[in-house]
Each structure stands twice: as structure tokens, then as C-alpha cells.
Amino acid sequence: MPMEQKQSVATRTSIYLALIIVGASMVFPLVWMLSTSFQKPGTDVMDLRSLLHGALEWRNYQRIWSGTNFARAVYNSALVTVCVTIAQLFTSTLAAYAFARLQFRGRNAIFMGYLSTMMVPDVVTMIPVFILLRTMGWIDTYWALILPAAFSAYGTFMLRQFFLSIPRELEEAAVIDGCTSWGIYLNVVLPLAKPAIAALGILTFMSSWRSFMWPLIVCQSQNMVTAPVALSQFQELHGVQWTLLMAGSVIMLIPMLAVFVIGQRFFISGIQLGAVKG
Amino acid sequence: MRHHHRLTPLLYLLPNLTGFAIFVLIPVAAALVLSFFRWDLFHPPKFVGLDNFIDLLGWRRDAEGVIHLNDAGFWKYLYNTLYLMLAIPITMFCSLVLAVLLNQKLPGRMFFRSVFFLPNICAGVGLLLLWKFLYNNDFGLINHMLAWVGITGPDWLNSYNWSKPALMIIMIWGSMGGTGMILYLAGLQGIPPELYEAAEIDGANVLHRFRHITIPMLAPTTFFIFITAVIGGFQGGFDMAYILTKGGPDGATTTLSYYIYNHAFEYFNMGYAAALSLVLFALVLFVTMLSWRFGRGATE
């Protein structure tokens, strides 16, 4: 309700108070995670006072990084996430360009059929894909983590929406200049679509980095686990050590926070773009 | 562009559509076939007709006429899945309130928007472990803080009654400042200010304006968020339950997707798991079709 011109001081104060209370409830658990990760290893009873006068303990970080398979798991996660993001951007921009700009028979029918695959729950395809990968001997390899995640109907849909909003005149000028469709895709559409591509890249990066269920199913060995799976296994392998687990959790959050801070404006617009029904 | 070769579009579509055929279309067909078999991956599959579906959805009556469900677990976990979805309307209400607060032209609102969005950014196994720690009966912060005000907290994650609310709290906390709030904010900015001005002249107070302008104008947004969340809700709950409760205590937090995971990858009942996943698919399709049916009425 935009009534900015006559908000009383009391209204403003109570709005700020509400915002601060909610904001604090969002931030405080994360602060708790951070402070626990800097406690003396093996500390179990959490004393609020130790939050204040405790010196920073890096030992949890040292132990999880060099005493366990976590560093390897972070490397696996990073590799898989980068590959999945690049692959998805590649396949999605190409298909979105064809759906948005090229004329061919049955285009709309194919697009609708393609969109309807978004309704298929992951658990439906999970079982046959697992069997397929097992037949190929790809369980516990990077293929199993990367290939099934390299194609995204959502990404194609989102980029198509954006491509449709690019004025055609620019491309027509390029055609007159003798550009092929490939040249237009590469030199006109892709540069203009940078914000949407960035948004999709960020969303893909984040969902791949945090993905848990599929990596849990296909990669169980100590060398092949991704970081989320490794963290979930620590409870079973090393007993519940909260200081260690929280250190691992903090390490996992750093890339996501970094990506969010760098790409915040693309991120928000990406959510809105994806929600526009075509 | 009409100046390209007939096969050019195919080249653009090929990488994506090949992937889709291999990892979505064929697997859906394969799941359908698989659901008519009994297969543990290690012995040859055995055709069993509709037995998997009968074992899953059927029931029988004994001599006294009492009904016995063939798979009581399935119905229980369906109930759990629906129960956890009660978090959706609560989350949406919180998202709407936050969006309205952020829509006031106050300094610092962008800062608060980012702060509210923080749990979304951090979502994942790390955050779930943090909540497991917070809910811990001996070392957890939540019961520690409840004790300060003289309340003896329940052993959240090990209690049959409290484990579901515990998970719902995480869901609400984690997503009230997320996609829903962002979409509501966008929706609010699309409401013409003249509507509010006219209502104010007619003497409508803040609550009236909220009820009679804001809520109806946001109906399409609400509808979209709700349907998306319900479709996600039917498929959700695995990560959270796996990390925090392993589906327990006594199956109290096992959702349908967790049940499918167990059958497929713990007990290796591939056929039964495929049948289960198709039932879940049918539920999702049903909701989607309902949304098409009623969505037209709500938005046009």
C-alpha cells in the first residue's frame, strides 16, 4: 500500500521493528552456525557466553579440510556444478533460440510437449535413469552426476521468454548484412540476452551445488561423493560432532553467498522471468 | 527468420531434445513398463501384471468385515506429505505480509529484502544440519532458549507428534522470504495506486483496502505460488527427512518421495518403486489439471 506521503512516526517505527525482528530470526541461526564452527572441537554444551569471549578456533576447519574426504568432495561438487551450468546454458540457449525465432513445422506442438515434461516429478525418471547408468557402468562416476542434469526445460522456457522480448529489428538488420541464423544467435541474441543467461546460470549453479538426492543415489564412494553427501555421511562415519559439521556447512555456504552477492540483480529478475506464464 | 535451411532448427534443438529423450521421455515410458514387473536388479525381472498397483492401492476385507489396507505405509506417508503441506498457506501468508512491509517506500528496504532471502540462498544440507543441531534435545539452542522462559521443550525430532511441526517450521522459516515474497512484491508494484487513492477518499481504512484491493488484485500471484508449492510439496520432503529424522520416528516424517527412495534404493524393489512414482505422478497431474480448470476462473 503506497501511502508513503503520510506515514506517521509510529507506523514507521513499528514497520521497522517488524522488519528487524523477522530479519534477526533469519540471520541468527546462521550466526549460530558460524560461531559453533569456531568453538573448541568436541565442545558440545553450547554456552552463549563463549560466543562473546571465545577466541577463533580454526581447528574444525583444518580437521574437516585435511583430515577427511571433504576437500575432495568440495572439488567434486565444484567440477560437477561448473560442468552442469555450462552444459545447461549451452543446450538451453540453443533450444530457446530455435523455439523463439526459427520457423519450422510443428514448432508450437514440440514446444508444448517439451514444456509438459516439466510436470514429470524427478522421482519418476530417477529409477529408470539409475538403471540406465548402471547398465552403462557409470554409477559412481562424474557422468552420472553431470549428464542427467545437463538439460533443463525450465531454462529453455525462461530463455525463450526473454528472447521473445528482444526486438526483431536488430536481427532483421543482421540478416540484411548477410548474417546466418548461427551468426545472429552468436552475435545478436546471446549478447542481448546476457542478463537472462546470467540469471539462469546463477539458478543452475545454486541448484546443482546444493543438490542432494540424486548424488546420494549415484555416488557413494569416498572419492566420488559431492560435498552435501559427504556432510550427511559425516554423522555416520565420525559420530555427531557439531563443531565439525558446522565448519563443513559454512564452507558449503561460501560459494552460494558469493554468487548471490555478485549476481543479486540477475537473480531476482530471473525468478520473476521464470514465473511469467507463456 | 525465413532464410534458413529446413534442417537448421533441428541442429539447435538436437542437443537439448536428445537429452530430453534419454533422461525424461524414455525413462517415463520405462517407469511405466517397470511398474508391471518385480525386479531387484540382481535377478531377472518377473512380469506380475497389475500386482504392484494392487499391493499399493488395494485393500481386503476380513471375515468380520474389517478393511485391511494392502500397504498401510503408503497411505500413512501420503497423509504425512499432505500434513507437511499445511506449511504452504502459512508460508504464503508470511510472504505476503513481508512483501507488504517491504513495499513501503522506506530506506533500507532492499537490505531487508536480501536478509529475508538469505535462508533461500543458504538452503541445502548445511542448513538442515544446522537445524538438526538447533533442535537437539541436549545441546540444541531452541530448547535451551525455551528453558529460559520456563518451558521444557519437546525432544522435537524424536517425538512422533512434534517432528512434523519441527520440519514445518524449517520450511516456513526457509521460504517465507523466498520466491513467494519476491513474486508478491512484483505483484504489489503492479497494483495501480489510483485504486488505493479512490478507496481512501471513500473512507476505507488500511485493513479494508488490504482485504478489498490488495488481496483480490494479487489473486493470480497467490494462485501461481500456491499451485507451484503444492506440486513441489507432493514431491518434496526427502532431503529434510533424510538429514534430520531418517523419516522417523516410526515413519512420522516419511513422505512419498522418501518412501519411493526407500523402495528403489534401500530395498531394491524397482518395480514397486516405479509403480509408486507413477501414482505420485498421477497426483501431480491431477493438481495441475485442477489448476488449469480453476486457474481460468481465477485469473480471467
Coordinates of C-alpha atoms in Angstrom, one line a residue:
Chain A
M1 CA 0.0 0.0 0.0
P2 CA 1.9 3.0 -1.2
M3 CA 0.9 5.7 1.2
E4 CA 4.4 7.0 1.8
Q5 CA 3.3 10.6 2.0
K6 CA 1.6 10.3 5.3
Q7 CA 3.2 7.5 7.4
S8 CA 3.3 8.6 11.0
V9 CA 6.4 8.1 13.0
A10 CA 4.6 5.4 14.9
T11 CA 3.8 3.5 11.8
R12 CA 7.3 3.7 10.5
T13 CA 8.7 2.6 13.8
S14 CA 6.5 -0.4 14.0
I15 CA 7.3 -1.4 10.4
Y16 CA 11.0 -1.2 11.1
L17 CA 10.5 -3.1 14.3
A18 CA 8.8 -5.9 12.4
L19 CA 11.4 -6.0 9.7
I20 CA 14.2 -6.1 12.3
I21 CA 12.6 -8.9 14.3
V22 CA 12.0 -11.1 11.2
G23 CA 15.4 -10.2 9.8
A24 CA 17.1 -11.2 13.1
S25 CA 15.3 -14.5 13.1
M26 CA 16.7 -15.1 9.6
V27 CA 20.2 -14.2 10.5
F28 CA 20.6 -15.5 14.0
P29 CA 20.6 -19.3 13.1
L30 CA 23.3 -18.6 10.6
V31 CA 25.4 -16.6 13.1
W32 CA 24.9 -19.6 15.4
M33 CA 26.3 -21.9 12.7
L34 CA 29.3 -19.7 12.2
S35 CA 30.0 -19.3 15.9
T36 CA 29.7 -23.0 16.5
S37 CA 32.2 -23.7 13.8
F38 CA 34.7 -21.6 15.7
Q39 CA 34.2 -23.4 19.0
K40 CA 36.8 -25.7 20.5
P41 CA 36.5 -29.1 18.7
G42 CA 34.3 -31.5 20.6
T43 CA 32.5 -28.8 22.6
D44 CA 29.0 -30.0 22.9
V45 CA 27.3 -27.9 25.5
M46 CA 26.9 -24.6 23.9
D47 CA 27.4 -21.7 26.2
L48 CA 26.2 -18.4 24.9
R49 CA 29.0 -16.6 26.8
S50 CA 31.6 -18.5 24.8
L51 CA 30.2 -16.8 21.8
L52 CA 31.4 -13.5 23.1
H53 CA 34.8 -14.1 24.6
G54 CA 35.9 -17.3 22.7
A55 CA 38.9 -16.9 20.5
L56 CA 38.5 -18.0 16.9
E57 CA 39.3 -21.7 16.7
W58 CA 40.4 -22.8 13.2
R59 CA 40.9 -26.4 14.1
N60 CA 37.5 -27.5 13.0
Y61 CA 38.2 -26.1 9.5
Q62 CA 41.7 -27.7 9.5
R63 CA 40.3 -31.1 10.5
I64 CA 37.5 -31.2 8.1
W65 CA 39.6 -29.9 5.2
S66 CA 42.7 -32.1 5.7
G67 CA 41.5 -34.9 8.0
T68 CA 38.5 -36.1 6.0
N69 CA 37.4 -36.5 2.4
F70 CA 35.7 -33.1 2.5
A71 CA 38.2 -31.3 0.3
R72 CA 37.9 -33.9 -2.4
A73 CA 34.1 -33.7 -2.1
V74 CA 34.1 -29.9 -2.5
Y75 CA 36.3 -30.4 -5.6
N76 CA 33.8 -32.9 -7.0
S77 CA 30.9 -30.5 -6.3
A78 CA 32.7 -27.7 -7.9
L79 CA 33.6 -29.7 -11.0
V80 CA 30.1 -31.1 -11.4
T81 CA 28.5 -27.7 -10.8
V82 CA 30.6 -25.9 -13.4
C83 CA 30.0 -28.6 -16.0
V84 CA 26.3 -28.8 -15.4
T85 CA 25.9 -25.0 -15.5
I86 CA 27.9 -24.7 -18.8
A87 CA 26.1 -27.6 -20.3
Q88 CA 22.7 -26.3 -19.4
L89 CA 23.4 -22.8 -20.7
F90 CA 24.6 -24.3 -23.9
T91 CA 21.7 -26.7 -24.5
S92 CA 19.1 -24.2 -23.2
T93 CA 20.2 -21.1 -25.2
L94 CA 20.3 -23.1 -28.5
A95 CA 16.8 -24.7 -28.0
A96 CA 15.3 -21.4 -26.7
Y97 CA 16.6 -19.6 -29.8
A98 CA 15.0 -22.2 -32.1
F99 CA 11.7 -22.0 -30.2
A100 CA 11.7 -18.2 -30.1
R101 CA 13.0 -17.3 -33.5
L102 CA 13.2 -20.1 -36.1
Q103 CA 10.2 -21.1 -38.2
F104 CA 9.7 -24.8 -38.6
R105 CA 6.8 -27.1 -38.8
G106 CA 5.3 -28.3 -35.6
R107 CA 7.2 -25.8 -33.5
N108 CA 4.4 -24.9 -31.1
A109 CA 3.4 -28.6 -30.7
I110 CA 7.0 -29.6 -29.9
F111 CA 7.4 -26.7 -27.5
M112 CA 4.2 -27.5 -25.7
G113 CA 5.2 -31.2 -25.4
Y114 CA 8.6 -30.1 -24.2
L115 CA 7.0 -27.8 -21.6
S116 CA 4.8 -30.6 -20.3
T117 CA 7.9 -32.5 -19.3
M118 CA 8.3 -30.0 -16.5
M119 CA 5.4 -31.7 -14.8
V120 CA 7.2 -35.1 -14.6
P121 CA 8.4 -35.5 -11.0
D122 CA 12.1 -36.2 -10.6
V123 CA 11.4 -39.5 -8.7
V124 CA 9.6 -40.9 -11.8
T125 CA 12.7 -40.6 -14.1
M126 CA 15.1 -41.3 -11.3
I127 CA 14.6 -45.0 -11.2
P128 CA 14.9 -45.8 -14.9
V129 CA 17.8 -43.3 -15.3
F130 CA 19.6 -45.1 -12.4
I131 CA 19.1 -48.4 -14.2
L132 CA 20.4 -46.9 -17.4
L133 CA 23.5 -45.5 -15.8
R134 CA 24.1 -48.8 -14.0
T135 CA 23.9 -50.6 -17.3
M136 CA 26.4 -48.2 -18.8
G137 CA 28.7 -48.8 -15.8
W138 CA 28.5 -45.1 -15.0
I139 CA 27.4 -45.3 -11.4
D140 CA 29.9 -43.6 -9.1
T141 CA 31.4 -41.6 -12.0
Y142 CA 31.1 -37.9 -12.9
W143 CA 28.9 -38.9 -15.9
A144 CA 26.1 -39.9 -13.5
L145 CA 26.2 -36.6 -11.8
I146 CA 26.5 -34.4 -14.9
L147 CA 24.6 -35.9 -17.8
P148 CA 21.1 -36.2 -16.4
A149 CA 21.4 -32.6 -15.1
A150 CA 22.6 -31.0 -18.3
F151 CA 19.2 -30.4 -19.8
S152 CA 16.6 -28.1 -18.4
A153 CA 13.1 -27.5 -19.7
Y154 CA 12.8 -24.7 -17.2
G155 CA 15.9 -23.0 -18.5
T156 CA 14.8 -23.3 -22.1
F157 CA 11.3 -21.9 -21.2
M158 CA 12.8 -19.0 -19.3
L159 CA 15.3 -18.0 -22.0
R160 CA 12.6 -18.3 -24.7
Q161 CA 10.5 -15.8 -22.9
F162 CA 13.4 -13.5 -22.8
F163 CA 14.4 -14.0 -26.4
L164 CA 10.9 -13.2 -27.5
S165 CA 11.2 -9.8 -25.8
I166 CA 14.3 -8.9 -27.9
P167 CA 13.2 -6.5 -30.8
R168 CA 13.3 -8.3 -34.1
E169 CA 14.5 -5.3 -36.0
L170 CA 18.0 -5.9 -34.7
E171 CA 18.1 -9.4 -36.2
E172 CA 16.5 -8.2 -39.4
A173 CA 19.3 -5.7 -39.8
A174 CA 21.8 -8.5 -39.3
V175 CA 20.0 -10.6 -42.0
I176 CA 20.4 -7.8 -44.4
D177 CA 24.1 -7.7 -43.5
G178 CA 24.2 -11.3 -44.6
C179 CA 24.3 -13.0 -41.2
T180 CA 23.2 -16.6 -40.9
S181 CA 21.0 -17.8 -38.1
W182 CA 24.1 -19.0 -36.3
G183 CA 25.7 -15.6 -36.7
I184 CA 22.5 -13.9 -35.3
Y185 CA 22.4 -16.3 -32.4
L186 CA 26.0 -15.8 -31.6
N187 CA 26.4 -12.0 -32.3
V188 CA 23.0 -10.5 -31.7
V189 CA 20.8 -12.7 -29.5
L190 CA 23.4 -14.0 -27.0
P191 CA 24.9 -10.6 -26.2
L192 CA 21.5 -9.0 -25.7
A193 CA 20.3 -11.9 -23.5
K194 CA 23.2 -11.6 -21.1
P195 CA 21.0 -10.7 -18.1
A196 CA 18.7 -13.7 -18.6
I197 CA 21.7 -16.0 -19.2
A198 CA 23.3 -14.8 -16.1
A199 CA 20.1 -15.4 -14.1
L200 CA 19.8 -18.9 -15.4
G201 CA 23.5 -19.5 -14.8
I202 CA 23.1 -18.5 -11.2
L203 CA 20.0 -20.5 -10.6
T204 CA 21.6 -23.6 -12.1
F205 CA 24.8 -23.1 -10.2
M206 CA 22.9 -22.9 -6.9
S207 CA 20.6 -25.8 -7.5
S208 CA 23.5 -28.0 -8.7
W209 CA 25.7 -27.1 -5.8
R210 CA 23.1 -27.9 -3.2
S211 CA 21.6 -30.9 -5.0
F212 CA 21.4 -33.9 -2.6
M213 CA 19.1 -36.7 -3.5
W214 CA 20.5 -37.6 -6.9
P215 CA 24.2 -37.5 -5.9
L216 CA 23.3 -39.6 -2.8
I217 CA 21.8 -42.2 -5.1
V218 CA 24.6 -42.4 -7.7
C219 CA 27.8 -41.6 -5.9
Q220 CA 28.5 -43.2 -2.6
S221 CA 32.3 -43.9 -2.6
Q222 CA 34.6 -41.7 -0.6
N223 CA 36.3 -40.3 -3.7
M224 CA 33.2 -39.6 -5.7
V225 CA 30.8 -38.1 -3.1
T226 CA 29.7 -34.4 -3.5
A227 CA 30.0 -32.0 -0.6
P228 CA 26.4 -32.3 0.6
V229 CA 26.5 -36.1 0.6
A230 CA 29.9 -36.1 2.3
L231 CA 28.4 -33.8 5.1
S232 CA 25.5 -36.1 5.5
Q233 CA 27.8 -39.1 5.8
F234 CA 30.0 -37.5 8.5
Q235 CA 27.3 -38.1 11.1
E236 CA 27.6 -41.9 10.4
L237 CA 31.3 -42.0 9.8
H238 CA 32.7 -39.7 12.6
G239 CA 29.8 -39.6 15.0
V240 CA 27.9 -36.4 15.6
Q241 CA 30.5 -33.6 16.0
W242 CA 28.6 -30.4 15.8
T243 CA 31.6 -28.1 15.6
L244 CA 33.0 -30.1 12.6
L245 CA 29.6 -30.3 10.9
M246 CA 29.1 -26.6 11.2
A247 CA 32.5 -25.9 9.8
G248 CA 31.7 -28.0 6.8
S249 CA 28.3 -26.3 6.4
V250 CA 30.0 -22.8 6.5
I251 CA 32.4 -23.9 3.8
M252 CA 29.4 -25.1 1.7
L253 CA 27.6 -21.8 2.1
I254 CA 30.5 -19.6 0.9
P255 CA 30.2 -20.2 -2.8
M256 CA 26.4 -19.7 -2.7
L257 CA 26.7 -16.4 -0.8
A258 CA 29.4 -15.2 -3.2
V259 CA 27.4 -16.0 -6.3
F260 CA 24.3 -14.3 -4.7
V261 CA 26.2 -11.2 -3.8
I262 CA 27.8 -10.9 -7.3
G263 CA 24.7 -11.7 -9.2
Q264 CA 21.9 -10.4 -7.0
R265 CA 20.1 -8.3 -9.6
F266 CA 20.1 -11.0 -12.2
F267 CA 18.9 -13.5 -9.6
I268 CA 15.7 -11.6 -8.6
S269 CA 14.8 -10.8 -12.2
G270 CA 15.4 -14.5 -13.1
I271 CA 12.8 -15.6 -10.5
Q272 CA 10.3 -13.2 -12.0
L273 CA 11.0 -14.2 -15.5
G274 CA 10.6 -17.9 -14.7
A275 CA 7.2 -17.2 -13.2
V276 CA 5.7 -15.5 -16.2
K277 CA 3.4 -17.9 -17.8
G278 CA 3.9 -18.0 -21.6
Chain B
M1 CA 13.8 -15.7 -40.0
R2 CA 12.7 -17.5 -43.1
H3 CA 16.2 -17.6 -44.7
H4 CA 17.5 -20.8 -43.1
H5 CA 17.8 -24.4 -44.4
R6 CA 14.9 -26.7 -43.5
L7 CA 17.1 -28.7 -41.2
T8 CA 18.8 -25.8 -39.4
P9 CA 16.2 -25.7 -36.5
L10 CA 17.0 -29.4 -35.9
L11 CA 20.6 -28.6 -35.2
Y12 CA 19.7 -26.1 -32.5
L13 CA 17.2 -28.5 -30.9
L14 CA 19.3 -31.6 -31.2
P15 CA 21.5 -31.3 -28.0
N16 CA 18.5 -30.5 -25.8
L17 CA 15.9 -32.8 -27.3
T18 CA 18.4 -35.8 -27.3
G19 CA 19.0 -35.2 -23.6
F20 CA 15.3 -35.0 -23.0
A21 CA 14.6 -38.1 -24.9
I22 CA 17.2 -40.1 -22.9
F23 CA 16.7 -38.6 -19.5
V24 CA 13.0 -37.8 -19.4
L25 CA 10.8 -39.2 -22.2
I26 CA 12.3 -42.7 -22.4
P27 CA 12.5 -43.0 -18.6
V28 CA 8.9 -42.1 -18.2
A29 CA 8.0 -44.9 -20.6
A30 CA 10.4 -47.2 -18.9
A31 CA 8.9 -46.5 -15.5
L32 CA 5.5 -47.5 -16.9
V33 CA 6.9 -50.8 -18.2
L34 CA 8.9 -51.3 -15.0
S35 CA 5.7 -50.9 -12.9
F36 CA 4.4 -54.2 -14.3
F37 CA 7.5 -56.1 -13.1
R38 CA 9.0 -57.4 -10.0
W39 CA 12.8 -56.7 -10.2
D40 CA 15.6 -56.4 -7.6
L41 CA 18.3 -55.6 -10.2
F42 CA 20.2 -58.8 -9.4
H43 CA 17.7 -61.4 -10.6
P44 CA 15.9 -61.5 -14.0
P45 CA 12.7 -59.3 -13.8
K46 CA 9.4 -61.1 -13.5
F47 CA 6.2 -59.9 -15.1
V48 CA 3.5 -59.5 -12.5
G49 CA 0.8 -57.6 -14.3
L50 CA -1.0 -55.1 -12.1
D51 CA 0.1 -56.7 -8.8
N52 CA 2.3 -53.8 -7.9
F53 CA -0.6 -51.4 -8.1
I54 CA -2.9 -53.8 -6.3
D55 CA -0.3 -54.2 -3.5
L56 CA 0.0 -50.5 -3.3
L57 CA -3.6 -49.2 -3.6
G58 CA -5.7 -52.2 -2.8
W59 CA -7.4 -53.5 0.3
R60 CA -9.2 -56.6 1.5
R61 CA -12.0 -57.2 3.9
D62 CA -11.6 -60.0 6.5
A63 CA -14.3 -62.2 7.9
E64 CA -15.5 -59.5 10.4
G65 CA -15.7 -57.0 7.6
V66 CA -12.7 -55.0 8.8
I67 CA -10.8 -53.3 6.0
H68 CA -7.1 -54.1 5.8
L69 CA -5.0 -51.9 3.5
N70 CA -2.5 -53.8 1.4
D71 CA 0.1 -51.1 2.0
A72 CA -0.8 -49.1 5.1
G73 CA 2.6 -47.4 4.8
F74 CA 1.6 -45.7 1.5
W75 CA -1.5 -44.1 3.0
K76 CA 0.4 -43.0 6.1
Y77 CA 3.1 -41.4 4.0
L78 CA 0.6 -39.8 1.7
Y79 CA -1.0 -38.3 4.9
N80 CA 2.4 -37.1 6.1
T81 CA 3.1 -35.5 2.8
L82 CA -0.3 -33.7 2.9
Y83 CA 0.2 -32.7 6.5
L84 CA 3.6 -31.1 5.8
M85 CA 1.9 -29.1 3.0
L86 CA 0.0 -27.3 5.7
A87 CA 3.1 -25.2 5.9
I88 CA 2.3 -23.8 2.4
P89 CA -0.6 -21.4 3.3
I90 CA 1.3 -20.3 6.5
T91 CA 4.4 -19.6 4.4
M92 CA 2.4 -17.7 1.8
F93 CA 0.7 -15.6 4.4
C94 CA 4.1 -14.7 5.9
S95 CA 5.4 -13.9 2.4
L96 CA 2.5 -11.6 1.7
V97 CA 2.9 -9.7 5.0
L98 CA 6.7 -9.3 4.4
A99 CA 6.1 -8.2 0.8
V100 CA 3.6 -5.6 2.0
L101 CA 6.0 -4.3 4.6
L102 CA 8.8 -4.2 2.0
N103 CA 6.6 -2.4 -0.4
Q104 CA 6.5 0.7 1.8
K105 CA 8.9 3.2 0.5
L106 CA 11.3 3.1 3.4
P107 CA 15.0 3.5 3.3
G108 CA 16.8 0.2 3.8
R109 CA 14.1 -2.0 2.2
M110 CA 16.5 -3.5 -0.3
F111 CA 18.7 -4.5 2.6
F112 CA 15.9 -6.3 4.3
R113 CA 14.8 -8.0 1.1
S114 CA 18.2 -9.5 0.9
V115 CA 18.2 -10.5 4.5
F116 CA 14.8 -12.3 4.2
F117 CA 16.1 -14.0 1.1
L118 CA 19.2 -15.3 2.9
P119 CA 17.7 -18.7 4.0
N120 CA 16.9 -19.4 0.4
I121 CA 20.4 -18.7 -0.7
C122 CA 21.8 -20.9 2.1
A123 CA 19.3 -23.8 1.6
G124 CA 20.8 -27.2 1.5
V125 CA 22.3 -29.9 3.6
G126 CA 24.4 -27.4 5.6
L127 CA 21.3 -25.5 6.7
L128 CA 19.5 -28.7 7.5
L129 CA 22.4 -29.9 9.7
L130 CA 22.2 -26.5 11.5
W131 CA 18.5 -27.1 12.2
K132 CA 19.2 -30.6 13.4
F133 CA 21.7 -29.1 15.8
L134 CA 19.2 -26.4 16.9
Y135 CA 16.5 -29.0 17.6
N136 CA 18.9 -31.3 19.5
N137 CA 17.4 -32.1 22.9
D138 CA 20.7 -31.9 24.8
F139 CA 22.8 -29.3 23.0
G140 CA 20.2 -27.5 20.9
L141 CA 19.6 -23.8 21.1
I142 CA 15.8 -24.0 20.8
N143 CA 15.1 -26.0 23.9
H144 CA 17.9 -24.0 25.6
M145 CA 16.1 -20.8 24.9
L146 CA 12.7 -22.2 25.8
A147 CA 14.1 -23.2 29.1
W148 CA 15.0 -19.6 29.8
V149 CA 11.3 -18.7 29.8
G150 CA 10.5 -21.8 31.8
I151 CA 9.2 -24.1 29.0
T152 CA 10.5 -27.6 28.8
G153 CA 10.7 -28.1 25.0
P154 CA 9.8 -31.5 23.4
D155 CA 12.5 -33.7 22.0
W156 CA 11.5 -32.3 18.6
L157 CA 13.0 -34.7 16.1
N158 CA 12.4 -37.8 18.2
S159 CA 8.8 -37.1 19.1
Y160 CA 6.1 -38.6 17.0
N161 CA 3.9 -35.6 17.4
W162 CA 6.5 -32.8 17.3
S163 CA 8.7 -34.0 14.4
K164 CA 6.3 -32.9 11.7
P165 CA 5.8 -29.4 13.2
A166 CA 9.5 -29.1 13.6
L167 CA 10.0 -29.7 9.9
M168 CA 7.2 -27.3 9.0
I169 CA 8.9 -24.6 11.0
I170 CA 12.1 -25.1 8.9
M171 CA 10.0 -24.9 5.7
I172 CA 8.3 -21.7 6.8
W173 CA 11.5 -20.1 8.0
G174 CA 13.3 -21.1 4.9
S175 CA 10.9 -20.0 2.3
M176 CA 8.8 -17.1 3.6
G177 CA 11.3 -14.6 2.3
G178 CA 11.9 -16.5 -0.9
T179 CA 10.3 -16.8 -4.3
G180 CA 6.8 -16.2 -3.0
M181 CA 7.8 -12.9 -1.3
I182 CA 9.6 -11.7 -4.5
L183 CA 6.6 -12.5 -6.7
Y184 CA 4.2 -10.8 -4.2
L185 CA 6.4 -7.7 -4.3
A186 CA 6.3 -7.7 -8.0
G187 CA 2.5 -8.1 -7.8
L188 CA 2.1 -5.3 -5.4
Q189 CA 4.1 -3.0 -7.6
G190 CA 1.7 -3.8 -10.4
I191 CA -1.4 -2.5 -8.5
P192 CA -2.4 0.9 -9.7
P193 CA -2.1 3.5 -6.9
E194 CA -5.3 5.2 -8.0
L195 CA -7.2 2.2 -6.6
Y196 CA -5.9 2.9 -3.2
E197 CA -6.5 6.6 -3.5
A198 CA -10.1 6.2 -4.6
A199 CA -10.7 3.8 -1.7
E200 CA -9.1 6.2 0.7
I201 CA -11.5 9.0 -0.5
D202 CA -14.3 6.7 0.1
G203 CA -13.1 6.3 3.7
A204 CA -11.7 2.8 3.5
N205 CA -9.1 2.1 6.3
V206 CA -5.9 0.2 5.9
L207 CA -7.5 -3.2 6.6
H208 CA -10.4 -2.6 4.2
R209 CA -8.0 -1.6 1.5
F210 CA -5.9 -4.7 2.2
R211 CA -8.9 -7.0 2.0
H212 CA -10.8 -5.4 -0.9
I213 CA -7.9 -4.2 -3.1
T214 CA -4.6 -5.9 -2.3
I215 CA -5.9 -9.5 -1.8
P216 CA -8.1 -9.6 -5.0
M217 CA -5.5 -7.9 -7.1
L218 CA -2.9 -10.4 -6.0
A219 CA -5.2 -13.4 -6.7
P220 CA -3.3 -14.6 -9.8
T221 CA 0.0 -14.3 -8.0
T222 CA -1.4 -16.2 -5.0
F223 CA -2.8 -18.9 -7.3
F224 CA 0.5 -19.3 -9.1
I225 CA 2.6 -19.5 -5.9
F226 CA 0.1 -21.9 -4.3
I227 CA -0.1 -24.3 -7.2
T228 CA 3.7 -24.3 -7.7
A229 CA 4.2 -25.0 -4.0
V230 CA 1.6 -27.8 -3.9
I231 CA 3.1 -29.5 -6.9
G232 CA 6.5 -29.2 -5.2
G233 CA 5.1 -30.3 -1.9
F234 CA 3.8 -33.7 -3.3
Q235 CA 7.4 -34.4 -4.5
G236 CA 9.2 -32.9 -1.6
G237 CA 10.4 -33.7 1.9
F238 CA 13.2 -36.1 1.1
D239 CA 16.3 -34.0 1.9
M240 CA 14.9 -32.7 5.1
A241 CA 13.7 -36.0 6.4
Y242 CA 16.8 -37.8 5.4
I243 CA 19.1 -35.4 7.1
L244 CA 17.1 -34.7 10.2
T245 CA 15.0 -37.7 11.1
K246 CA 15.7 -40.5 8.6
G247 CA 12.0 -40.5 8.1
G248 CA 11.3 -41.3 11.7
P249 CA 10.3 -41.6 14.4
D250 CA 8.3 -44.6 13.4
G251 CA 7.7 -43.1 9.9
A252 CA 6.3 -39.9 11.2
T253 CA 8.2 -37.8 8.7
T254 CA 8.5 -40.2 5.8
T255 CA 7.0 -38.6 2.7
L256 CA 6.1 -40.2 -0.6
S257 CA 9.4 -39.3 -2.2
Y258 CA 11.2 -40.8 0.8
Y259 CA 9.1 -43.9 0.5
I260 CA 9.9 -44.2 -3.2
Y261 CA 13.6 -43.7 -2.4
N262 CA 13.5 -46.5 0.2
H263 CA 11.8 -49.0 -2.1
A264 CA 14.1 -48.2 -5.0
F265 CA 17.5 -47.7 -3.4
E266 CA 17.3 -49.4 0.0
Y267 CA 15.1 -52.5 -0.6
F268 CA 15.7 -52.6 -4.4
N269 CA 12.1 -53.1 -5.2
M270 CA 12.4 -51.4 -8.6
G271 CA 9.0 -52.4 -9.9
Y272 CA 7.2 -51.4 -6.8
A273 CA 9.1 -48.1 -6.6
A274 CA 8.2 -47.3 -10.2
A275 CA 4.5 -48.0 -9.5
L276 CA 4.7 -45.7 -6.5
S277 CA 6.4 -43.0 -8.5
L278 CA 3.6 -43.2 -11.2
V279 CA 1.0 -42.8 -8.5
L280 CA 2.8 -39.7 -7.4
F281 CA 2.9 -38.5 -11.0
A282 CA -0.9 -39.0 -11.2
L283 CA -1.4 -36.9 -8.1
V284 CA 0.8 -34.1 -9.5
L285 CA -1.1 -34.3 -12.9
F286 CA -4.4 -34.2 -11.1
V287 CA -3.4 -31.0 -9.2
T288 CA -2.1 -29.4 -12.4
M289 CA -5.3 -30.1 -14.3
L290 CA -7.4 -28.8 -11.4
S291 CA -5.2 -25.6 -11.6
W292 CA -5.9 -25.3 -15.3
R293 CA -9.6 -25.7 -14.7
F294 CA -9.8 -23.2 -11.8
G295 CA -7.0 -21.1 -12.9
R296 CA -9.0 -19.8 -15.8
G297 CA -11.8 -18.7 -13.5
A298 CA -9.4 -17.1 -11.0
T299 CA -7.4 -15.0 -13.5
E300 CA -9.8 -14.1 -16.2

